[in-house]
Coordinates of C-alpha atoms in Angstrom, one line a residue:
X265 CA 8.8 125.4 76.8
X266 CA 7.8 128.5 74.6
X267 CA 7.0 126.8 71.9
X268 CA 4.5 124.8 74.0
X269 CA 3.0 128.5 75.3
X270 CA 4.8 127.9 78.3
X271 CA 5.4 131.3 79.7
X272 CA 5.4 130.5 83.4
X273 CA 8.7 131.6 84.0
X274 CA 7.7 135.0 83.0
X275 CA 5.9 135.7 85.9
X276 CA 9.4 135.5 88.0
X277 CA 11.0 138.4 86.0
X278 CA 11.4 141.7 87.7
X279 CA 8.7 143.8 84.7
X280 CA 6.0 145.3 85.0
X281 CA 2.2 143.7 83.9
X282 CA 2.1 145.1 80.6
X283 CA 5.1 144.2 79.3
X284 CA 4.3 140.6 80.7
X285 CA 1.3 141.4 78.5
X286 CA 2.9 141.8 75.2
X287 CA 5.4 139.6 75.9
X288 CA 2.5 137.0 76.2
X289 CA 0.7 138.3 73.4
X290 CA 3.4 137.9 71.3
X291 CA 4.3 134.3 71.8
X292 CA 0.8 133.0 71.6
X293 CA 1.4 129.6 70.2
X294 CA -2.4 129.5 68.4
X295 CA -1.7 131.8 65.3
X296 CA -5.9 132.8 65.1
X297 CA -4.9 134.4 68.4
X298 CA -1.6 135.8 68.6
X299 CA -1.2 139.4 68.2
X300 CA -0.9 141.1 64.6
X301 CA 1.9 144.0 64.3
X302 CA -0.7 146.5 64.3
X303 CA -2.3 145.4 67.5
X304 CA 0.6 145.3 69.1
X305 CA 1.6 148.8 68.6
X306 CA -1.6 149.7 70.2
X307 CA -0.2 148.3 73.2
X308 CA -0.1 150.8 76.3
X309 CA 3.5 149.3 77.0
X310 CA 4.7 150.7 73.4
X311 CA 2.0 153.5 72.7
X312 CA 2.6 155.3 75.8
X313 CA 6.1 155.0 76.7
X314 CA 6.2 157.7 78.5
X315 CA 3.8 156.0 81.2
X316 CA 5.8 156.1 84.7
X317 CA 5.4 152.1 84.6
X318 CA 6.6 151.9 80.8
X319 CA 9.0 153.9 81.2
X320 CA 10.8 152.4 84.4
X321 CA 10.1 148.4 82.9
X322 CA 11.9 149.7 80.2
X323 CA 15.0 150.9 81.8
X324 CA 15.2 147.8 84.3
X325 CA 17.5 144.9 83.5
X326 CA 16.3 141.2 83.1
X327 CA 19.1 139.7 85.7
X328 CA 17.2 136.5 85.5
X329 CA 16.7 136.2 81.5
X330 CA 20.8 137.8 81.5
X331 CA 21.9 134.7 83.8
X332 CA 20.1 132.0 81.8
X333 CA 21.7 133.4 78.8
X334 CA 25.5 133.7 80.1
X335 CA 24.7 130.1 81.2
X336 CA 23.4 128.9 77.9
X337 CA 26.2 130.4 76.5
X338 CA 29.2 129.0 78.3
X339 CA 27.8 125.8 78.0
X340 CA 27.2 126.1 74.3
X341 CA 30.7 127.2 74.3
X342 CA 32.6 124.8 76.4
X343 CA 30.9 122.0 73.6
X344 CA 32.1 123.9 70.7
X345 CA 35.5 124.0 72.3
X346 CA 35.4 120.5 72.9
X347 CA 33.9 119.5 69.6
X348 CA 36.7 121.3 68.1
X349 CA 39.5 119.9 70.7
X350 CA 37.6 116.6 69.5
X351 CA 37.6 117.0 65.9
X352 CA 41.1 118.5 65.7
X353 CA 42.9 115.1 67.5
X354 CA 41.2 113.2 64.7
X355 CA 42.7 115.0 62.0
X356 CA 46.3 113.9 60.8
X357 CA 48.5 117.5 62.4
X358 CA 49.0 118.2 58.4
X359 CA 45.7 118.5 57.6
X360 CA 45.6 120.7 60.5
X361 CA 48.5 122.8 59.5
X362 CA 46.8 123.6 56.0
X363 CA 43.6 124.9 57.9
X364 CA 45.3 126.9 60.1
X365 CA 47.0 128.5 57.3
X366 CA 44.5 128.9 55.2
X367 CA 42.6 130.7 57.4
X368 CA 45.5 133.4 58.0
X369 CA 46.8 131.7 61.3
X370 CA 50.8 131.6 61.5
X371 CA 52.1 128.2 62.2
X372 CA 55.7 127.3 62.8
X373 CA 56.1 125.1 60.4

């Protein structure tokens, strides 16, 4: 979706306007329009941190964006798992073995 510009989901999280802002102005897909560095540190939500607004966006947590992620990343775990639960049945147990120990792991062998 982001790379496609997207950012609709953006609107949902629990941050203020201008950090929204930046946020959008960073991911602009068209490159002649996206934000340079410099322009971005003119940005009230980094140049004046000290705003009441900055300043309490910056200390509040992204529940949504920190679900999605402890999603994406047991899923992304449970395939590696798999993959490697896979892969490993494949191999003869030998060939196993000499991985295992050649990564450091004690076998009883």
């Amino acid at each position: 979706k982001i790379l496609k510009g997207d950012l609709s989901e953006l609107d949902d999280e629990d941050i203020t306007d201008d950090a929204k802002d930046i946020i959008r102005k960073m991911l602009e897909v068209n490159p002649a329009k996206r934000w340079t560095i410099d322009q971005l540190f003119e940005h009230p939500w980094i140049k004046d941190p000290q705003n009441p607004d900055a300043a309490s966006a910056q200390s509040k947590p992204l529940v949504k964006a920190q679900k999605k992620l402890k999603s994406f990343l047991k899923q992304r775990l449970r395939k590696v798992v798999l993959g490697m639960a896979f892969a490993s049945s494949l191999r003869p147990k030998s060939a196993t073995f000499k991985s295992l120990q050649e990564a450091g792991v004690e076998t009883d062998d």
